[in-house]
């Protein structure tokens, strides 16, 4: 027996949980009559950690990333955009002339309107921050 074991200072091995494990444990605590501390103890997790997972579950952070990235969004073209493409109004780079707006809505989170001439890098960083 080593000196550390004799002194009682051996730490338990840290266990890494998958998103599905965290989600399943957090969902167990949401059942009627469930106790967070009892569920946590049954799965070998600190109750404070389970409370953190519950908050993350309510914010939608414990969903599998592949499911969120493959979702399709509805897109609607206004008649002005279609008319510009049909009439051949194109700029010097072979793209339709800029002169419109893009409206993006994340229900319950944000509504974004991008006017012509907006910085593409800024728009991308805004959309990526909203995706998180």
Tab-separated table of N, CA, C and O in Angstrom:
chain	number	residue	atom	x	y	z
A	1	UNK	N	0.856	-1.173	0.000
A	1	UNK	CA	0.000	0.000	0.000
A	1	UNK	C	0.899	1.233	0.000
A	1	UNK	O	1.867	1.298	0.718
A	2	UNK	N	0.549	2.225	-0.829
A	2	UNK	CA	1.390	3.411	-0.920
A	2	UNK	C	1.109	4.357	0.236
A	2	UNK	O	0.112	4.236	0.941
A	3	UNK	N	1.973	5.344	0.404
A	3	UNK	CA	1.844	6.321	1.478
A	3	UNK	C	0.581	7.146	1.292
A	3	UNK	O	-0.128	7.451	2.240
A	4	UNK	N	0.267	7.515	0.050
A	4	UNK	CA	-0.929	8.320	-0.215
A	4	UNK	C	-2.193	7.564	0.153
A	4	UNK	O	-3.135	8.134	0.706
A	5	UNK	N	-2.217	6.247	-0.117
A	5	UNK	CA	-3.395	5.454	0.218
A	5	UNK	C	-3.553	5.328	1.729
A	5	UNK	O	-4.654	5.336	2.255
A	6	UNK	N	-2.430	5.208	2.437
A	6	UNK	CA	-2.482	5.092	3.892
A	6	UNK	C	-3.006	6.375	4.521
A	6	UNK	O	-3.730	6.345	5.495
A	7	UNK	N	-2.646	7.517	3.948
A	7	UNK	CA	-3.064	8.796	4.507
A	7	UNK	C	-4.498	9.142	4.105
A	7	UNK	O	-5.076	10.083	4.626
A	8	UNK	N	-5.088	8.384	3.170
A	8	UNK	CA	-6.466	8.643	2.752
A	8	UNK	C	-6.594	9.804	1.794
A	8	UNK	O	-7.630	10.451	1.737
A	9	UNK	N	-5.557	10.102	1.026
A	9	UNK	CA	-5.594	11.250	0.124
A	9	UNK	C	-5.801	10.846	-1.333
A	9	UNK	O	-5.591	11.639	-2.224
A	10	UNK	N	-6.202	9.630	-1.584
A	10	UNK	CA	-6.419	9.187	-2.951
A	10	UNK	C	-7.697	9.829	-3.473
A	10	UNK	O	-8.748	9.755	-2.842
A	11	UNK	N	-7.575	10.496	-4.630
A	11	UNK	CA	-8.731	11.163	-5.216
A	11	UNK	C	-9.406	10.231	-6.211
A	11	UNK	O	-8.739	9.478	-6.903
A	12	UNK	N	-10.719	10.306	-6.301
A	12	UNK	CA	-11.398	9.463	-7.290
A	12	UNK	C	-11.059	9.931	-8.705
A	12	UNK	O	-10.715	11.081	-8.936
A	13	UNK	N	-11.142	9.027	-9.642
A	13	UNK	CA	-10.848	9.334	-11.033
A	13	UNK	C	-11.972	10.199	-11.589
A	13	UNK	O	-13.157	9.915	-11.388
A	14	UNK	N	-11.597	11.258	-12.276
A	14	UNK	CA	-12.587	12.152	-12.864
A	14	UNK	C	-13.260	11.456	-14.037
A	14	UNK	O	-12.596	10.876	-14.889
A	15	UNK	N	-14.588	11.538	-14.086
A	15	UNK	CA	-15.340	10.891	-15.150
A	15	UNK	C	-15.912	11.951	-16.084
A	15	UNK	O	-16.516	12.917	-15.634
A	16	UNK	N	-15.711	11.771	-17.376
A	16	UNK	CA	-16.250	12.680	-18.378
A	16	UNK	C	-17.559	12.119	-18.892
A	16	UNK	O	-17.634	10.977	-19.305
A	17	UNK	N	-18.608	12.927	-18.863
A	17	UNK	CA	-19.937	12.501	-19.310
A	17	UNK	C	-20.206	13.032	-20.717
A	17	UNK	O	-19.850	14.149	-21.041
A	18	UNK	N	-20.876	12.229	-21.509
A	18	UNK	CA	-21.272	12.670	-22.838
A	18	UNK	C	-22.486	13.583	-22.711
A	18	UNK	O	-23.149	13.617	-21.671
A	19	UNK	N	-22.788	14.309	-23.793
A	19	UNK	CA	-23.967	15.176	-23.784
A	19	UNK	C	-25.232	14.374	-23.529
A	19	UNK	O	-26.113	14.819	-22.790
A	20	UNK	N	-25.319	13.195	-24.110
A	20	UNK	CA	-26.527	12.392	-23.923
A	20	UNK	C	-26.657	11.928	-22.475
A	20	UNK	O	-27.767	11.878	-21.933
A	21	UNK	N	-25.542	11.596	-21.805
A	21	UNK	CA	-25.591	11.211	-20.390
A	21	UNK	C	-26.038	12.392	-19.531
A	21	UNK	O	-26.894	12.243	-18.645
A	22	UNK	N	-25.460	13.567	-19.788
A	22	UNK	CA	-25.831	14.761	-19.026
A	22	UNK	C	-27.309	15.068	-19.209
A	22	UNK	O	-28.027	15.361	-18.242
A	23	UNK	N	-27.772	14.997	-20.465
A	23	UNK	CA	-29.180	15.287	-20.759
A	23	UNK	C	-30.091	14.280	-20.051
A	23	UNK	O	-31.089	14.645	-19.440
A	24	UNK	N	-29.738	12.991	-20.110
A	24	UNK	CA	-30.560	11.950	-19.483
A	24	UNK	C	-30.645	12.147	-17.969
A	24	UNK	O	-31.728	12.074	-17.386
A	25	UNK	N	-29.525	12.457	-17.334
A	25	UNK	CA	-29.514	12.661	-15.879
A	25	UNK	C	-30.326	13.903	-15.523
A	25	UNK	O	-31.123	13.888	-14.578
A	26	UNK	N	-30.158	14.984	-16.290
A	26	UNK	CA	-30.917	16.209	-16.021
A	26	UNK	C	-32.413	15.978	-16.227
A	26	UNK	O	-33.236	16.478	-15.450
A	27	UNK	N	-32.786	15.202	-17.245
A	27	UNK	CA	-34.206	14.922	-17.490
A	27	UNK	C	-34.815	14.093	-16.373
A	27	UNK	O	-35.998	14.244	-16.059
A	28	UNK	N	-34.017	13.220	-15.766
A	28	UNK	CA	-34.533	12.423	-14.635
A	28	UNK	C	-34.965	13.306	-13.469
A	28	UNK	O	-35.913	12.989	-12.760
A	29	UNK	N	-34.276	14.421	-13.288
A	29	UNK	CA	-34.607	15.307	-12.165
A	29	UNK	C	-35.861	16.123	-12.427
A	29	UNK	O	-36.416	16.710	-11.500
A	30	UNK	N	-36.307	16.180	-13.689
A	30	UNK	CA	-37.494	16.967	-14.031
A	30	UNK	C	-38.784	16.166	-13.877
A	30	UNK	O	-39.871	16.718	-14.006
A	31	UNK	N	-38.668	14.868	-13.601
A	31	UNK	CA	-39.859	14.041	-13.407
A	31	UNK	C	-40.528	14.413	-12.090
A	31	UNK	O	-39.861	14.818	-11.123
A	32	UNK	N	-41.849	14.289	-12.015
A	32	UNK	CA	-42.563	14.635	-10.779
A	32	UNK	C	-42.065	13.806	-9.594
A	32	UNK	O	-41.909	12.593	-9.703
A	33	UNK	N	-41.789	14.483	-8.504
A	33	UNK	CA	-41.347	13.826	-7.274
A	33	UNK	C	-39.876	13.460	-7.240
A	33	UNK	O	-39.411	12.874	-6.266
A	34	UNK	N	-39.136	13.785	-8.284
A	34	UNK	CA	-37.712	13.440	-8.327
A	34	UNK	C	-36.917	14.417	-7.465
A	34	UNK	O	-37.216	15.596	-7.404
A	35	UNK	N	-35.896	13.898	-6.812
A	35	UNK	CA	-35.001	14.709	-5.993
A	35	UNK	C	-33.665	14.822	-6.706
A	35	UNK	O	-33.073	13.806	-7.092
A	36	UNK	N	-33.188	16.049	-6.882
A	36	UNK	CA	-31.913	16.262	-7.568
A	36	UNK	C	-30.792	15.562	-6.817
A	36	UNK	O	-29.943	14.898	-7.417
A	37	UNK	N	-30.785	15.670	-5.516
A	37	UNK	CA	-29.695	15.057	-4.748
A	37	UNK	C	-29.709	13.534	-4.845
A	37	UNK	O	-28.655	12.910	-4.953
A	38	UNK	N	-30.897	12.921	-4.869
A	38	UNK	CA	-30.963	11.467	-4.981
A	38	UNK	C	-30.549	10.989	-6.374
A	38	UNK	O	-29.838	9.991	-6.513
A	39	UNK	N	-30.976	11.706	-7.400
A	39	UNK	CA	-30.583	11.347	-8.762
A	39	UNK	C	-29.077	11.516	-8.918
A	39	UNK	O	-28.404	10.660	-9.495
A	40	UNK	N	-28.545	12.608	-8.396
A	40	UNK	CA	-27.104	12.856	-8.490
A	40	UNK	C	-26.325	11.753	-7.772
A	40	UNK	O	-25.347	11.221	-8.323
A	41	UNK	N	-26.740	11.416	-6.584
A	41	UNK	CA	-26.052	10.377	-5.815
A	41	UNK	C	-26.113	9.027	-6.529
A	41	UNK	O	-25.135	8.283	-6.557
A	42	UNK	N	-27.255	8.719	-7.145
A	42	UNK	CA	-27.408	7.445	-7.845
A	42	UNK	C	-26.485	7.333	-9.058
A	42	UNK	O	-26.101	6.234	-9.447
A	43	UNK	N	-26.118	8.463	-9.625
A	43	UNK	CA	-25.249	8.453	-10.799
A	43	UNK	C	-23.816	8.880	-10.477
A	43	UNK	O	-23.001	9.065	-11.389
A	44	UNK	N	-23.515	9.075	-9.212
A	44	UNK	CA	-22.149	9.416	-8.807
A	44	UNK	C	-21.720	10.809	-9.214
A	44	UNK	O	-20.572	11.028	-9.573
A	45	UNK	N	-22.669	11.758	-9.176
A	45	UNK	CA	-22.406	13.132	-9.594
A	45	UNK	C	-22.752	14.062	-8.441
A	45	UNK	O	-23.681	13.788	-7.675
A	46	UNK	N	-22.044	15.168	-8.336
A	46	UNK	CA	-22.364	16.179	-7.339
A	46	UNK	C	-23.684	16.850	-7.722
A	46	UNK	O	-23.926	17.143	-8.890
A	47	UNK	N	-24.527	17.125	-6.728
A	47	UNK	CA	-25.840	17.733	-6.993
A	47	UNK	C	-25.705	19.099	-7.663
A	47	UNK	O	-26.519	19.452	-8.524
A	48	UNK	N	-24.682	19.868	-7.301
A	48	UNK	CA	-24.484	21.174	-7.934
A	48	UNK	C	-24.225	21.028	-9.437
A	48	UNK	O	-24.673	21.850	-10.238
A	49	UNK	N	-23.521	19.974	-9.810
A	49	UNK	CA	-23.262	19.724	-11.222
A	49	UNK	C	-24.565	19.399	-11.954
A	49	UNK	O	-24.792	19.846	-13.070
A	50	UNK	N	-25.433	18.640	-11.307
A	50	UNK	CA	-26.713	18.290	-11.929
A	50	UNK	C	-27.575	19.537	-12.096
A	50	UNK	O	-28.247	19.692	-13.115
A	51	UNK	N	-27.548	20.433	-11.120
A	51	UNK	CA	-28.289	21.701	-11.269
A	51	UNK	C	-27.759	22.494	-12.469
A	51	UNK	O	-28.531	23.096	-13.225
A	52	UNK	N	-26.456	22.487	-12.673
A	52	UNK	CA	-25.861	23.178	-13.817
A	52	UNK	C	-26.328	22.529	-15.121
A	52	UNK	O	-26.654	23.220	-16.088
A	53	UNK	N	-26.377	21.186	-15.158
A	53	UNK	CA	-26.850	20.490	-16.343
A	53	UNK	C	-28.322	20.782	-16.612
A	53	UNK	O	-28.742	20.878	-17.760
A	54	UNK	N	-29.119	20.929	-15.562
A	54	UNK	CA	-30.541	21.269	-15.734
A	54	UNK	C	-30.695	22.633	-16.398
A	54	UNK	O	-31.507	22.809	-17.302
A	55	UNK	N	-29.894	23.614	-15.943
A	55	UNK	CA	-29.950	24.949	-16.562
A	55	UNK	C	-29.536	24.872	-18.028
A	55	UNK	O	-30.148	25.494	-18.901
A	56	UNK	N	-28.488	24.099	-18.304
A	56	UNK	CA	-28.022	23.941	-19.688
A	56	UNK	C	-29.088	23.248	-20.543
A	56	UNK	O	-29.291	23.608	-21.703
A	57	UNK	N	-29.791	22.295	-19.970
A	57	UNK	CA	-30.863	21.600	-20.691
A	57	UNK	C	-31.982	22.564	-21.037
A	57	UNK	O	-32.478	22.574	-22.166
A	58	UNK	N	-32.353	23.418	-20.109
A	58	UNK	CA	-33.426	24.389	-20.354
A	58	UNK	C	-33.023	25.410	-21.409
A	58	UNK	O	-33.861	25.919	-22.141
A	59	UNK	N	-31.716	25.735	-21.510
A	59	UNK	CA	-31.227	26.675	-22.522
A	59	UNK	C	-30.999	25.991	-23.869
A	59	UNK	O	-30.658	26.650	-24.839
A	60	UNK	N	-31.147	24.661	-23.917
A	60	UNK	CA	-30.949	23.922	-25.158
A	60	UNK	C	-29.502	23.612	-25.462
A	60	UNK	O	-29.155	23.276	-26.594
A	61	UNK	N	-28.632	23.686	-24.472
A	61	UNK	CA	-27.205	23.467	-24.687
A	61	UNK	C	-26.806	21.997	-24.632
A	61	UNK	O	-25.670	21.660	-24.946
A	62	UNK	N	-27.719	21.112	-24.236
A	62	UNK	CA	-27.380	19.693	-24.153
A	62	UNK	C	-27.921	18.911	-25.335
A	62	UNK	O	-28.015	17.693	-25.288
A	63	UNK	N	-28.265	19.593	-26.416
A	63	UNK	CA	-28.707	18.920	-27.627
A	63	UNK	C	-27.487	18.508	-28.423
A	63	UNK	O	-26.453	19.169	-28.383
A	64	UNK	N	-27.610	17.412	-29.157
A	64	UNK	CA	-26.506	16.940	-29.983
A	64	UNK	C	-26.220	17.976	-31.070
A	64	UNK	O	-27.145	18.453	-31.723
A	65	UNK	N	-24.966	18.358	-31.276
A	65	UNK	CA	-24.646	19.391	-32.264
A	65	UNK	C	-25.003	19.011	-33.690
A	65	UNK	O	-25.358	19.856	-34.488
A	66	UNK	N	-24.944	17.739	-34.047
A	66	UNK	CA	-25.249	17.337	-35.421
A	66	UNK	C	-26.714	17.574	-35.753
A	66	UNK	O	-27.059	17.900	-36.883
A	67	UNK	N	-27.605	17.423	-34.777
A	67	UNK	CA	-29.025	17.632	-35.030
A	67	UNK	C	-29.314	19.101	-35.310
A	67	UNK	O	-30.127	19.431	-36.162
A	68	UNK	N	-28.644	19.999	-34.605
A	68	UNK	CA	-28.894	21.427	-34.784
A	68	UNK	C	-28.310	21.941	-36.092
A	68	UNK	O	-28.877	22.815	-36.723
A	69	UNK	N	-27.175	21.393	-36.529
A	69	UNK	CA	-26.527	21.915	-37.720
A	69	UNK	C	-27.194	21.461	-39.011
A	69	UNK	O	-26.973	22.050	-40.055
A	70	UNK	N	-28.001	20.404	-38.978
A	70	UNK	CA	-28.636	19.919	-40.192
A	70	UNK	C	-30.049	20.444	-40.380
A	70	UNK	O	-30.700	20.104	-41.352
A	71	UNK	N	-30.515	21.271	-39.481
A	71	UNK	CA	-31.862	21.807	-39.601
A	71	UNK	C	-31.938	22.781	-40.766
A	71	UNK	O	-31.037	23.569	-41.001
A	72	UNK	N	-33.029	22.704	-41.516
A	72	UNK	CA	-33.229	23.607	-42.638
A	72	UNK	C	-34.067	24.793	-42.205
A	72	UNK	O	-34.958	24.663	-41.379
A	73	UNK	N	-33.778	25.939	-42.775
A	73	UNK	CA	-34.508	27.151	-42.461
A	73	UNK	C	-35.303	27.583	-43.681
A	73	UNK	O	-34.827	27.472	-44.814
A	74	UNK	N	-36.511	28.112	-43.472
A	74	UNK	CA	-37.284	28.586	-44.617
A	74	UNK	C	-36.657	29.864	-45.185
A	74	UNK	O	-36.212	30.727	-44.451
A	75	UNK	N	-36.619	29.961	-46.502
A	75	UNK	CA	-36.073	31.133	-47.181
A	75	UNK	C	-37.118	31.650	-48.153
A	75	UNK	O	-37.723	30.885	-48.887
A	76	UNK	N	-37.330	32.963	-48.134
A	76	UNK	CA	-38.285	33.590	-49.036
A	76	UNK	C	-37.585	34.673	-49.830
A	76	UNK	O	-36.925	35.532	-49.252
A	77	UNK	N	-37.708	34.619	-51.146
A	77	UNK	CA	-37.159	35.671	-51.997
A	77	UNK	C	-38.251	36.676	-52.286
A	77	UNK	O	-39.365	36.315	-52.650
A	78	UNK	N	-37.918	37.942	-52.119
A	78	UNK	CA	-38.896	38.971	-52.457
A	78	UNK	C	-38.913	39.160	-53.964
A	78	UNK	O	-37.973	38.795	-54.659
A	79	UNK	N	-39.956	39.741	-54.479
A	79	UNK	CA	-40.082	39.904	-55.924
A	79	UNK	C	-39.002	40.830	-56.486
A	79	UNK	O	-38.590	40.682	-57.627
A	80	UNK	N	-38.510	41.777	-55.705
A	80	UNK	CA	-37.458	42.689	-56.176
A	80	UNK	C	-36.175	41.927	-56.475
A	80	UNK	O	-35.490	42.208	-57.461
A	81	UNK	N	-35.818	40.941	-55.652
A	81	UNK	CA	-34.604	40.158	-55.881
A	81	UNK	C	-34.742	39.314	-57.131
A	81	UNK	O	-33.819	39.216	-57.931
A	82	UNK	N	-35.898	38.699	-57.311
A	82	UNK	CA	-36.126	37.868	-58.486
A	82	UNK	C	-36.092	38.720	-59.750
A	82	UNK	O	-35.532	38.314	-60.764
A	83	UNK	N	-36.651	39.925	-59.706
A	83	UNK	CA	-36.667	40.805	-60.870
A	83	UNK	C	-35.252	41.239	-61.235
A	83	UNK	O	-34.908	41.327	-62.414
A	84	UNK	N	-34.400	41.498	-60.243
A	84	UNK	CA	-33.032	41.920	-60.510
A	84	UNK	C	-32.246	40.802	-61.183
A	84	UNK	O	-31.443	41.048	-62.089
A	85	UNK	N	-32.497	39.573	-60.791
A	85	UNK	CA	-31.795	38.442	-61.395
A	85	UNK	C	-32.307	38.204	-62.814
A	85	UNK	O	-31.541	37.969	-63.736
A	86	UNK	N	-33.636	38.288	-63.015
A	86	UNK	CA	-34.229	38.046	-64.330
A	86	UNK	C	-33.816	39.098	-65.356
A	86	UNK	O	-33.591	38.788	-66.523
A	87	UNK	N	-33.721	40.372	-64.961
A	87	UNK	CA	-33.392	41.439	-65.903
A	87	UNK	C	-31.902	41.532	-66.162
A	87	UNK	O	-31.473	42.303	-67.018
A	88	UNK	N	-31.107	40.774	-65.421
A	88	UNK	CA	-29.674	40.765	-65.665
A	88	UNK	C	-28.944	41.920	-65.053
A	88	UNK	O	-27.871	42.290	-65.519
A	89	UNK	N	-29.491	42.554	-64.033
A	89	UNK	CA	-28.801	43.652	-63.356
A	89	UNK	C	-27.661	43.060	-62.538
A	89	UNK	O	-27.867	42.504	-61.477
A	90	UNK	N	-26.473	43.167	-63.070
A	90	UNK	CA	-25.318	42.628	-62.367
A	90	UNK	C	-24.248	43.684	-62.273
A	90	UNK	O	-24.139	44.573	-63.116
A	91	UNK	N	-23.437	43.573	-61.227
A	91	UNK	CA	-22.351	44.514	-61.006
A	91	UNK	C	-21.106	44.097	-61.762
A	91	UNK	O	-21.108	43.202	-62.603
A	92	UNK	N	-19.981	44.729	-61.446
A	92	UNK	CA	-18.719	44.489	-62.135
A	92	UNK	C	-18.184	43.084	-61.893
A	92	UNK	O	-17.481	42.544	-62.718
A	93	UNK	N	-18.504	42.468	-60.760
A	93	UNK	CA	-17.964	41.154	-60.418
A	93	UNK	C	-18.880	40.017	-60.881
A	93	UNK	O	-18.690	38.878	-60.509
A	94	UNK	N	-19.916	40.314	-61.649
A	94	UNK	CA	-20.794	39.270	-62.143
A	94	UNK	C	-21.859	38.856	-61.146
A	94	UNK	O	-22.512	37.845	-61.325
A	95	UNK	N	-22.031	39.602	-60.073
A	95	UNK	CA	-23.040	39.314	-59.066
A	95	UNK	C	-24.129	40.363	-59.174
A	95	UNK	O	-23.890	41.478	-59.634
A	96	UNK	N	-25.350	40.017	-58.726
A	96	UNK	CA	-26.414	41.016	-58.756
A	96	UNK	C	-25.999	42.259	-57.976
A	96	UNK	O	-25.288	42.173	-56.977
A	97	UNK	N	-26.424	43.432	-58.467
A	97	UNK	CA	-26.094	44.684	-57.781
A	97	UNK	C	-26.653	44.658	-56.368
A	97	UNK	O	-27.762	44.203	-56.149
A	98	UNK	N	-25.840	45.156	-55.439
A	98	UNK	CA	-26.326	45.226	-54.068
A	98	UNK	C	-27.300	46.388	-53.960
A	98	UNK	O	-27.093	47.439	-54.540
A	99	UNK	N	-28.334	46.180	-53.267
A	99	UNK	CA	-29.327	47.223	-53.139
A	99	UNK	C	-30.576	46.651	-52.515
A	99	UNK	O	-31.675	46.870	-52.978
A	100	UNK	N	-30.427	45.885	-51.517
A	100	UNK	CA	-31.576	45.278	-50.877
A	100	UNK	C	-31.299	45.070	-49.414
A	100	UNK	O	-30.406	45.687	-48.844
A	101	UNK	N	-32.071	44.212	-48.830
A	101	UNK	CA	-31.913	43.925	-47.411
A	101	UNK	C	-32.194	42.454	-47.158
A	101	UNK	O	-32.941	41.821	-47.906
A	102	UNK	N	-31.581	41.937	-46.138
A	102	UNK	CA	-31.827	40.567	-45.683
A	102	UNK	C	-32.386	40.675	-44.275
A	102	UNK	O	-31.818	41.366	-43.426
A	103	UNK	N	-33.482	39.994	-44.028
A	103	UNK	CA	-34.092	39.992	-42.706
A	103	UNK	C	-34.037	38.567	-42.164
A	103	UNK	O	-34.556	37.649	-42.795
A	104	UNK	N	-33.393	38.409	-41.020
A	104	UNK	CA	-33.228	37.096	-40.388
A	104	UNK	C	-33.884	37.157	-39.015
A	104	UNK	O	-33.615	38.076	-38.239
A	105	UNK	N	-34.718	36.159	-38.730
A	105	UNK	CA	-35.384	36.139	-37.425
A	105	UNK	C	-35.106	34.816	-36.728
A	105	UNK	O	-35.292	33.751	-37.304
A	106	UNK	N	-34.607	34.905	-35.500
A	106	UNK	CA	-34.458	33.770	-34.605
A	106	UNK	C	-35.578	33.916	-33.584
A	106	UNK	O	-35.452	34.717	-32.655
A	107	UNK	N	-36.692	33.199	-33.753
A	107	UNK	CA	-37.856	33.406	-32.883
A	107	UNK	C	-37.492	33.352	-31.396
A	107	UNK	O	-36.836	32.429	-30.937
A	108	UNK	N	-37.894	34.383	-30.691
A	108	UNK	CA	-37.638	34.468	-29.259
A	108	UNK	C	-36.227	34.889	-28.898
A	108	UNK	O	-35.909	35.026	-27.725
A	109	UNK	N	-35.354	35.078	-29.870
A	109	UNK	CA	-33.967	35.426	-29.560
A	109	UNK	C	-33.537	36.740	-30.183
A	109	UNK	O	-33.034	37.607	-29.487
A	110	UNK	N	-33.719	36.888	-31.511
A	110	UNK	CA	-33.232	38.099	-32.173
A	110	UNK	C	-33.854	38.245	-33.548
A	110	UNK	O	-34.297	37.278	-34.154
A	111	UNK	N	-33.873	39.485	-34.024
A	111	UNK	CA	-34.263	39.786	-35.395
A	111	UNK	C	-33.157	40.669	-35.970
A	111	UNK	O	-32.785	41.671	-35.373
A	112	UNK	N	-32.630	40.281	-37.127
A	112	UNK	CA	-31.513	40.992	-37.722
A	112	UNK	C	-31.920	41.462	-39.111
A	112	UNK	O	-32.487	40.702	-39.887
A	113	UNK	N	-31.617	42.710	-39.417
A	113	UNK	CA	-31.809	43.241	-40.761
A	113	UNK	C	-30.449	43.670	-41.286
A	113	UNK	O	-29.758	44.462	-40.654
A	114	UNK	N	-30.069	43.128	-42.429
A	114	UNK	CA	-28.783	43.440	-43.032
A	114	UNK	C	-29.059	44.230	-44.309
A	114	UNK	O	-29.675	43.723	-45.238
A	115	UNK	N	-28.626	45.472	-44.333
A	115	UNK	CA	-28.830	46.335	-45.497
A	115	UNK	C	-27.666	46.168	-46.456
A	115	UNK	O	-26.617	45.621	-46.103
A	116	UNK	N	-27.825	46.661	-47.678
A	116	UNK	CA	-26.768	46.537	-48.676
A	116	UNK	C	-25.516	47.261	-48.188
A	116	UNK	O	-25.586	48.279	-47.516
A	117	UNK	N	-24.378	46.696	-48.504
A	117	UNK	CA	-23.111	47.294	-48.123
A	117	UNK	C	-22.639	46.901	-46.730
A	117	UNK	O	-21.647	47.427	-46.248
A	118	UNK	N	-23.324	45.966	-46.079
A	118	UNK	CA	-22.916	45.543	-44.736
A	118	UNK	C	-21.622	44.738	-44.822
A	118	UNK	O	-21.366	44.045	-45.808
A	119	UNK	N	-20.816	44.843	-43.785
A	119	UNK	CA	-19.552	44.121	-43.719
A	119	UNK	C	-19.841	42.629	-43.528
A	119	UNK	O	-20.447	42.220	-42.541
A	120	UNK	N	-19.413	41.799	-44.476
A	120	UNK	CA	-19.690	40.366	-44.447
A	120	UNK	C	-19.074	39.687	-43.226
A	120	UNK	O	-19.668	38.781	-42.644
A	121	UNK	N	-17.899	40.115	-42.822
A	121	UNK	CA	-17.228	39.523	-41.663
A	121	UNK	C	-18.022	39.813	-40.395
A	121	UNK	O	-18.209	38.936	-39.544
A	122	UNK	N	-18.531	41.023	-40.267
A	122	UNK	CA	-19.329	41.386	-39.101
A	122	UNK	C	-20.632	40.596	-39.062
A	122	UNK	O	-21.016	40.073	-38.010
A	123	UNK	N	-21.298	40.457	-40.196
A	123	UNK	CA	-22.548	39.693	-40.249
A	123	UNK	C	-22.288	38.240	-39.854
A	123	UNK	O	-23.035	37.651	-39.075
A	124	UNK	N	-21.204	37.661	-40.371
A	124	UNK	CA	-20.871	36.275	-40.042
A	124	UNK	C	-20.614	36.104	-38.544
A	124	UNK	O	-21.095	35.169	-37.922
A	125	UNK	N	-19.876	37.028	-37.930
A	125	UNK	CA	-19.573	36.907	-36.496
A	125	UNK	C	-20.842	37.054	-35.659
A	125	UNK	O	-20.999	36.372	-34.651
A	126	UNK	N	-21.762	37.915	-36.086
A	126	UNK	CA	-23.029	38.068	-35.359
A	126	UNK	C	-23.839	36.782	-35.437
A	126	UNK	O	-24.350	36.289	-34.431
A	127	UNK	N	-23.935	36.218	-36.633
A	127	UNK	CA	-24.714	34.986	-36.794
A	127	UNK	C	-24.086	33.824	-36.026
A	127	UNK	O	-24.799	33.014	-35.435
A	128	UNK	N	-22.772	33.729	-36.025
A	128	UNK	CA	-22.112	32.662	-35.281
A	128	UNK	C	-22.305	32.811	-33.771
A	128	UNK	O	-22.474	31.830	-33.068
A	129	UNK	N	-22.315	34.044	-33.283
A	129	UNK	CA	-22.548	34.243	-31.844
A	129	UNK	C	-23.975	33.895	-31.452
A	129	UNK	O	-24.220	33.416	-30.354
A	130	UNK	N	-24.927	34.114	-32.345
A	130	UNK	CA	-26.318	33.763	-32.059
A	130	UNK	C	-26.544	32.266	-32.146
A	130	UNK	O	-27.448	31.733	-31.510
A	131	UNK	N	-25.730	31.572	-32.918
A	131	UNK	CA	-25.868	30.131	-33.066
A	131	UNK	C	-25.502	29.400	-31.773
A	131	UNK	O	-25.981	28.326	-31.500
A	132	UNK	N	-24.667	29.984	-30.959
A	132	UNK	CA	-24.192	29.343	-29.721
A	132	UNK	C	-25.185	29.383	-28.649
A	132	UNK	O	-26.131	29.670	-28.365
